[in-house]
PDB file of C-alpha atoms in Angstrom:
ATOM      1  CA  UNK A  18      35.982 -18.867  22.794  1.00  0.00           C
ATOM      2  CA  UNK A  19      33.013 -21.015  23.832  1.00  0.00           C
ATOM      3  CA  UNK A  20      31.624 -23.839  21.744  1.00  0.00           C
ATOM      4  CA  UNK A  21      28.149 -23.276  23.164  1.00  0.00           C
ATOM      5  CA  UNK A  22      25.778 -20.435  22.289  1.00  0.00           C
ATOM      6  CA  UNK A  23      25.012 -17.909  24.993  1.00  0.00           C
ATOM      7  CA  UNK A  24      22.059 -18.867  27.222  1.00  0.00           C
ATOM      8  CA  UNK A  25      18.637 -17.460  26.315  1.00  0.00           C
ATOM      9  CA  UNK A  26      16.827 -15.027  28.574  1.00  0.00           C
ATOM     10  CA  UNK A  27      18.154 -12.712  31.236  1.00  0.00           C
ATOM     11  CA  UNK A  28      21.179 -13.916  33.127  1.00  0.00           C
ATOM     12  CA  UNK A  29      22.280 -12.773  36.550  1.00  0.00           C
ATOM     13  CA  UNK A  30      25.397 -10.678  36.432  1.00  0.00           C
ATOM     14  CA  UNK A  31      28.503 -11.826  38.198  1.00  0.00           C
ATOM     15  CA  UNK A  32      28.847 -10.832  41.843  1.00  0.00           C
ATOM     16  CA  UNK A  33      31.485  -8.294  40.982  1.00  0.00           C
ATOM     17  CA  UNK A  34      29.215  -6.569  38.413  1.00  0.00           C
ATOM     18  CA  UNK A  35      26.322  -5.946  40.810  1.00  0.00           C
ATOM     19  CA  UNK A  36      26.607  -2.595  42.564  1.00  0.00           C
ATOM     20  CA  UNK A  37      26.657  -2.719  46.345  1.00  0.00           C
ATOM     21  CA  UNK A  38      23.201  -2.682  47.930  1.00  0.00           C
ATOM     22  CA  UNK A  39      21.442  -3.861  44.749  1.00  0.00           C
ATOM     23  CA  UNK A  40      20.181  -7.221  43.661  1.00  0.00           C
ATOM     24  CA  UNK A  41      19.638  -8.759  40.276  1.00  0.00           C
ATOM     25  CA  UNK A  42      16.059  -9.439  39.196  1.00  0.00           C
ATOM     26  CA  UNK A  43      14.871 -11.019  35.962  1.00  0.00           C
ATOM     27  CA  UNK A  44      13.521  -8.839  33.170  1.00  0.00           C
ATOM     28  CA  UNK A  45       9.779  -8.378  33.822  1.00  0.00           C
ATOM     29  CA  UNK A  46       8.979  -9.090  30.163  1.00  0.00           C
ATOM     30  CA  UNK A  47       6.883  -7.053  27.760  1.00  0.00           C
ATOM     31  CA  UNK A  48       5.482  -3.788  29.006  1.00  0.00           C
ATOM     32  CA  UNK A  49       2.047  -3.764  30.630  1.00  0.00           C
ATOM     33  CA  UNK A  50       1.138  -1.149  28.033  1.00  0.00           C
ATOM     34  CA  UNK A  51       1.344  -3.835  25.350  1.00  0.00           C
ATOM     35  CA  UNK A  52      -1.191  -6.006  27.143  1.00  0.00           C
ATOM     36  CA  UNK A  53      -3.538  -3.068  27.755  1.00  0.00           C
ATOM     37  CA  UNK A  54      -3.233  -1.937  24.147  1.00  0.00           C
ATOM     38  CA  UNK A  55      -3.918  -5.435  22.857  1.00  0.00           C
ATOM     39  CA  UNK A  56      -6.998  -5.770  25.088  1.00  0.00           C
ATOM     40  CA  UNK A  57      -8.311  -2.428  23.795  1.00  0.00           C
ATOM     41  CA  UNK A  58      -7.788  -3.461  20.163  1.00  0.00           C
ATOM     42  CA  UNK A  59      -9.462  -6.823  20.852  1.00  0.00           C
ATOM     43  CA  UNK A  60     -12.487  -5.110  22.389  1.00  0.00           C
ATOM     44  CA  UNK A  61     -12.830  -2.578  19.575  1.00  0.00           C
ATOM     45  CA  UNK A  62     -12.483  -5.306  16.950  1.00  0.00           C
ATOM     46  CA  UNK A  63     -15.161  -7.361  18.704  1.00  0.00           C
ATOM     47  CA  UNK A  64     -17.572  -4.399  18.829  1.00  0.00           C
ATOM     48  CA  UNK A  65     -16.861  -3.667  15.160  1.00  0.00           C
ATOM     49  CA  UNK A  66     -17.475  -7.325  14.312  1.00  0.00           C
ATOM     50  CA  UNK A  67     -20.814  -7.263  16.090  1.00  0.00           C
ATOM     51  CA  UNK A  68     -21.865  -4.124  14.201  1.00  0.00           C
ATOM     52  CA  UNK A  69     -20.758  -5.595  10.871  1.00  0.00           C
ATOM     53  CA  UNK A  70     -22.599  -8.825  11.684  1.00  0.00           C
ATOM     54  CA  UNK A  71     -25.767  -6.846  12.384  1.00  0.00           C
ATOM     55  CA  UNK A  72     -25.390  -4.976   9.076  1.00  0.00           C
ATOM     56  CA  UNK A  73     -24.856  -8.275   7.227  1.00  0.00           C
ATOM     57  CA  UNK A  74     -27.993  -9.721   8.820  1.00  0.00           C
ATOM     58  CA  UNK A  75     -29.919  -6.597   7.799  1.00  0.00           C
ATOM     59  CA  UNK A  76     -28.668  -6.869   4.207  1.00  0.00           C
ATOM     60  CA  UNK A  77     -29.638 -10.527   3.895  1.00  0.00           C
ATOM     61  CA  UNK A  78     -32.979  -9.904   5.607  1.00  0.00           C
ATOM     62  CA  UNK A  79     -33.803  -7.022   3.255  1.00  0.00           C
ATOM     63  CA  UNK A  80     -32.789  -9.090   0.245  1.00  0.00           C
ATOM     64  CA  UNK A  81     -35.029 -11.950   1.374  1.00  0.00           C
ATOM     65  CA  UNK A  82     -37.912  -9.563   2.100  1.00  0.00           C
ATOM     66  CA  UNK A  83     -37.657  -7.932  -1.332  1.00  0.00           C
ATOM     67  CA  UNK A  84     -37.508 -11.329  -3.057  1.00  0.00           C
ATOM     68  CA  UNK A  85     -40.610 -12.523  -1.174  1.00  0.00           C
ATOM     69  CA  UNK A  86     -42.674  -9.323  -0.851  1.00  0.00           C
ATOM     70  CA  UNK A  87     -41.283  -6.881  -3.436  1.00  0.00           C
ATOM     71  CA  UNK A  88     -43.591  -5.723  -6.213  1.00  0.00           C
ATOM     72  CA  UNK A  89     -42.351  -5.265  -9.762  1.00  0.00           C
ATOM     73  CA  UNK A  90     -43.299  -2.083 -11.588  1.00  0.00           C
ATOM     74  CA  UNK A  91     -42.177   0.188 -14.398  1.00  0.00           C
ATOM     75  CA  UNK A  92     -40.938   3.646 -13.478  1.00  0.00           C
ATOM     76  CA  UNK A  93     -40.110   6.730 -15.504  1.00  0.00           C
ATOM     77  CA  UNK A  94     -36.800   8.479 -14.829  1.00  0.00           C
ATOM     78  CA  UNK A  95     -37.499  12.149 -14.106  1.00  0.00           C
ATOM     79  CA  UNK A  96     -34.023  13.311 -13.059  1.00  0.00           C
ATOM     80  CA  UNK A  97     -30.435  11.986 -13.115  1.00  0.00           C
ATOM     81  CA  UNK A  98     -27.635  13.491 -11.015  1.00  0.00           C
ATOM     82  CA  UNK A  99     -23.929  13.105 -11.804  1.00  0.00           C
ATOM     83  CA  UNK A 100     -23.249  10.677  -8.945  1.00  0.00           C
ATOM     84  CA  UNK A 101     -25.772   8.135 -10.186  1.00  0.00           C
ATOM     85  CA  UNK A 102     -28.673   9.429  -8.104  1.00  0.00           C
ATOM     86  CA  UNK A 103     -31.855   8.810 -10.045  1.00  0.00           C
ATOM     87  CA  UNK A 104     -35.314  10.245  -9.395  1.00  0.00           C
ATOM     88  CA  UNK A 105     -38.105   7.882 -10.410  1.00  0.00           C
ATOM     89  CA  UNK A 106     -41.851   8.259 -10.744  1.00  0.00           C
ATOM     90  CA  UNK A 107     -44.052   5.154 -10.629  1.00  0.00           C
ATOM     91  CA  UNK A 108     -47.562   4.055  -9.736  1.00  0.00           C
ATOM     92  CA  UNK A 109     -48.174   1.305  -7.176  1.00  0.00           C
ATOM     93  CA  UNK A 110     -50.617  -1.588  -7.601  1.00  0.00           C
ATOM     94  CA  UNK A 111     -53.105   0.321  -5.471  1.00  0.00           C
ATOM     95  CA  UNK A 112     -52.895   3.337  -7.840  1.00  0.00           C
ATOM     96  CA  UNK A 113     -50.783   5.558  -5.578  1.00  0.00           C
ATOM     97  CA  UNK A 114     -48.356   7.849  -7.442  1.00  0.00           C
ATOM     98  CA  UNK A 115     -44.829   7.798  -5.955  1.00  0.00           C
ATOM     99  CA  UNK A 116     -41.690   9.815  -6.711  1.00  0.00           C
ATOM    100  CA  UNK A 117     -38.518   8.467  -5.142  1.00  0.00           C
ATOM    101  CA  UNK A 118     -34.761   9.034  -5.271  1.00  0.00           C
ATOM    102  CA  UNK A 119     -32.310   6.165  -5.291  1.00  0.00           C
ATOM    103  CA  UNK A 120     -28.671   5.487  -6.024  1.00  0.00           C
ATOM    104  CA  UNK A 121     -28.629   3.475  -9.222  1.00  0.00           C
ATOM    105  CA  UNK A 122     -26.235   0.602  -8.500  1.00  0.00           C
ATOM    106  CA  UNK A 123     -25.804  -0.866 -11.987  1.00  0.00           C
ATOM    107  CA  UNK A 124     -23.258   1.028 -14.033  1.00  0.00           C
ATOM    108  CA  UNK A 125     -25.691   1.675 -16.884  1.00  0.00           C
ATOM    109  CA  UNK A 126     -27.411   4.723 -15.381  1.00  0.00           C
ATOM    110  CA  UNK A 127     -30.606   5.501 -17.310  1.00  0.00           C
ATOM    111  CA  UNK A 128     -31.390   8.844 -18.932  1.00  0.00           C
ATOM    112  CA  UNK A 129     -34.282  11.204 -18.229  1.00  0.00           C
ATOM    113  CA  UNK A 130     -37.611   9.886 -19.608  1.00  0.00           C
ATOM    114  CA  UNK A 131     -36.288   6.288 -19.804  1.00  0.00           C
ATOM    115  CA  UNK A 132     -38.642   3.579 -18.548  1.00  0.00           C
ATOM    116  CA  UNK A 133     -36.946   1.191 -16.134  1.00  0.00           C
ATOM    117  CA  UNK A 134     -38.060  -1.937 -14.331  1.00  0.00           C
ATOM    118  CA  UNK A 135     -37.988  -1.607 -10.555  1.00  0.00           C
ATOM    119  CA  UNK A 136     -39.016  -3.534  -7.464  1.00  0.00           C
ATOM    120  CA  UNK A 137     -40.524  -1.607  -4.570  1.00  0.00           C
ATOM    121  CA  UNK A 138     -41.365  -2.581  -1.036  1.00  0.00           C
ATOM    122  CA  UNK A 139     -45.156  -2.420  -0.551  1.00  0.00           C
ATOM    123  CA  UNK A 140     -44.606  -1.825   3.194  1.00  0.00           C
ATOM    124  CA  UNK A 141     -42.193   1.071   2.587  1.00  0.00           C
ATOM    125  CA  UNK A 142     -42.738   2.801  -0.739  1.00  0.00           C
ATOM    126  CA  UNK A 143     -39.503   4.761  -0.302  1.00  0.00           C
ATOM    127  CA  UNK A 144     -37.453   1.560  -0.702  1.00  0.00           C
ATOM    128  CA  UNK A 145     -36.954   0.921  -4.414  1.00  0.00           C
ATOM    129  CA  UNK A 146     -34.285  -1.110  -6.218  1.00  0.00           C
ATOM    130  CA  UNK A 147     -33.708  -1.824  -9.893  1.00  0.00           C
ATOM    131  CA  UNK A 148     -35.475  -5.042 -10.913  1.00  0.00           C
ATOM    132  CA  UNK A 149     -33.210  -8.059 -10.376  1.00  0.00           C
ATOM    133  CA  UNK A 150     -30.770  -6.069  -8.257  1.00  0.00           C
ATOM    134  CA  UNK A 151     -28.722  -8.010  -5.727  1.00  0.00           C
ATOM    135  CA  UNK A 152     -27.223  -4.972  -3.970  1.00  0.00           C
ATOM    136  CA  UNK A 153     -28.553  -6.067  -0.558  1.00  0.00           C
ATOM    137  CA  UNK A 154     -26.914  -9.481  -0.916  1.00  0.00           C
ATOM    138  CA  UNK A 155     -23.633  -7.864  -1.943  1.00  0.00           C
ATOM    139  CA  UNK A 156     -23.851  -5.568   1.077  1.00  0.00           C
ATOM    140  CA  UNK A 157     -24.476  -8.611   3.290  1.00  0.00           C
ATOM    141  CA  UNK A 158     -21.479 -10.473   1.847  1.00  0.00           C
ATOM    142  CA  UNK A 159     -19.174  -7.479   2.287  1.00  0.00           C
ATOM    143  CA  UNK A 160     -20.230  -7.099   5.921  1.00  0.00           C
ATOM    144  CA  UNK A 161     -19.838 -10.854   6.551  1.00  0.00           C
ATOM    145  CA  UNK A 162     -16.242 -10.631   5.293  1.00  0.00           C
ATOM    146  CA  UNK A 163     -15.652  -7.585   7.513  1.00  0.00           C
ATOM    147  CA  UNK A 164     -17.125  -9.508  10.459  1.00  0.00           C
ATOM    148  CA  UNK A 165     -14.712 -12.386   9.842  1.00  0.00           C
ATOM    149  CA  UNK A 166     -11.700 -10.072   9.624  1.00  0.00           C
ATOM    150  CA  UNK A 167     -12.772  -8.282  12.811  1.00  0.00           C
ATOM    151  CA  UNK A 168     -13.155 -11.584  14.648  1.00  0.00           C
ATOM    152  CA  UNK A 169      -9.700 -12.709  13.505  1.00  0.00           C
ATOM    153  CA  UNK A 170      -8.199  -9.452  14.755  1.00  0.00           C
ATOM    154  CA  UNK A 171     -10.069  -9.764  18.050  1.00  0.00           C
ATOM    155  CA  UNK A 172      -8.959 -13.355  18.629  1.00  0.00           C
ATOM    156  CA  UNK A 173      -5.369 -12.616  17.605  1.00  0.00           C
ATOM    157  CA  UNK A 174      -5.005  -9.615  19.882  1.00  0.00           C
ATOM    158  CA  UNK A 175      -6.679 -11.471  22.754  1.00  0.00           C
ATOM    159  CA  UNK A 176      -4.147 -14.293  22.391  1.00  0.00           C
ATOM    160  CA  UNK A 177      -1.348 -11.710  22.236  1.00  0.00           C
ATOM    161  CA  UNK A 178      -2.576 -10.013  25.415  1.00  0.00           C
ATOM    162  CA  UNK A 179      -2.777 -13.350  27.219  1.00  0.00           C
ATOM    163  CA  UNK A 180       0.748 -14.257  26.107  1.00  0.00           C
ATOM    164  CA  UNK A 181       2.096 -10.901  27.337  1.00  0.00           C
ATOM    165  CA  UNK A 182       0.354 -11.421  30.694  1.00  0.00           C
ATOM    166  CA  UNK A 183       1.709 -14.969  30.997  1.00  0.00           C
ATOM    167  CA  UNK A 184       5.248 -13.846  30.131  1.00  0.00           C
ATOM    168  CA  UNK A 185       5.112 -11.122  32.768  1.00  0.00           C
ATOM    169  CA  UNK A 186       3.716 -13.547  35.370  1.00  0.00           C
ATOM    170  CA  UNK A 187       6.298 -16.208  34.531  1.00  0.00           C
ATOM    171  CA  UNK A 188       9.162 -13.698  34.719  1.00  0.00           C
ATOM    172  CA  UNK A 189       7.884 -12.277  38.013  1.00  0.00           C
ATOM    173  CA  UNK A 190       7.913 -15.774  39.535  1.00  0.00           C
ATOM    174  CA  UNK A 191      11.349 -16.672  38.110  1.00  0.00           C
ATOM    175  CA  UNK A 192      14.214 -17.092  40.557  1.00  0.00           C
ATOM    176  CA  UNK A 193      16.354 -13.986  40.773  1.00  0.00           C
ATOM    177  CA  UNK A 194      19.822 -15.428  40.850  1.00  0.00           C
ATOM    178  CA  UNK A 195      22.113 -16.529  43.602  1.00  0.00           C
ATOM    179  CA  UNK A 196      22.532 -20.154  44.598  1.00  0.00           C
ATOM    180  CA  UNK A 197      19.289 -20.436  46.563  1.00  0.00           C
ATOM    181  CA  UNK A 198      17.049 -18.962  43.906  1.00  0.00           C
ATOM    182  CA  UNK A 199      15.973 -16.042  46.068  1.00  0.00           C
ATOM    183  CA  UNK A 200      16.852 -12.369  45.770  1.00  0.00           C
ATOM    184  CA  UNK A 201      20.444 -11.707  46.543  1.00  0.00           C
ATOM    185  CA  UNK A 202      21.309  -8.398  48.108  1.00  0.00           C
ATOM    186  CA  UNK A 203      24.915  -7.382  48.247  1.00  0.00           C
ATOM    187  CA  UNK A 204      26.092  -4.925  50.755  1.00  0.00           C
ATOM    188  CA  UNK A 205      29.426  -3.240  50.444  1.00  0.00           C
TER     189      UNK A 205
END
């Protein structure tokens, strides 16, 4: 019984254990498939992060635009669907009559014929939000968090792929056994 733990990593077999005509070579390390898979995941996570970052920028930009350019008005609810879709009718500052559908984000969905305060975009009359709504900011925050998670996944899998590549390279360059460090071929 040995007082020392067994050595780490692949060990060359004894001369008597190697079949004639074969040589011992170190384990090549993790499969190449792992590195390829990790690179694919890293790339997809990076693309997803870029898309989420663009959506976050859009959400914050829209929120800023509505805060700076949005026009407050009072609208009459003409129809309410089960899912929270609300049809509104309002008149713009210029006197134009507009009917628009929107998903009512607050949980207190109004009833038909209720008067509600809204903010509309004077550049795009089809964009209407409940007055004081911060739904665009919330969307931006959610997409910023998703961007961060995607970047963490991308960086982590990139590091993993590099480590797999380095392990395979290191093991390929490792001496193969024998006293000289070269490949040893036994012939019977």
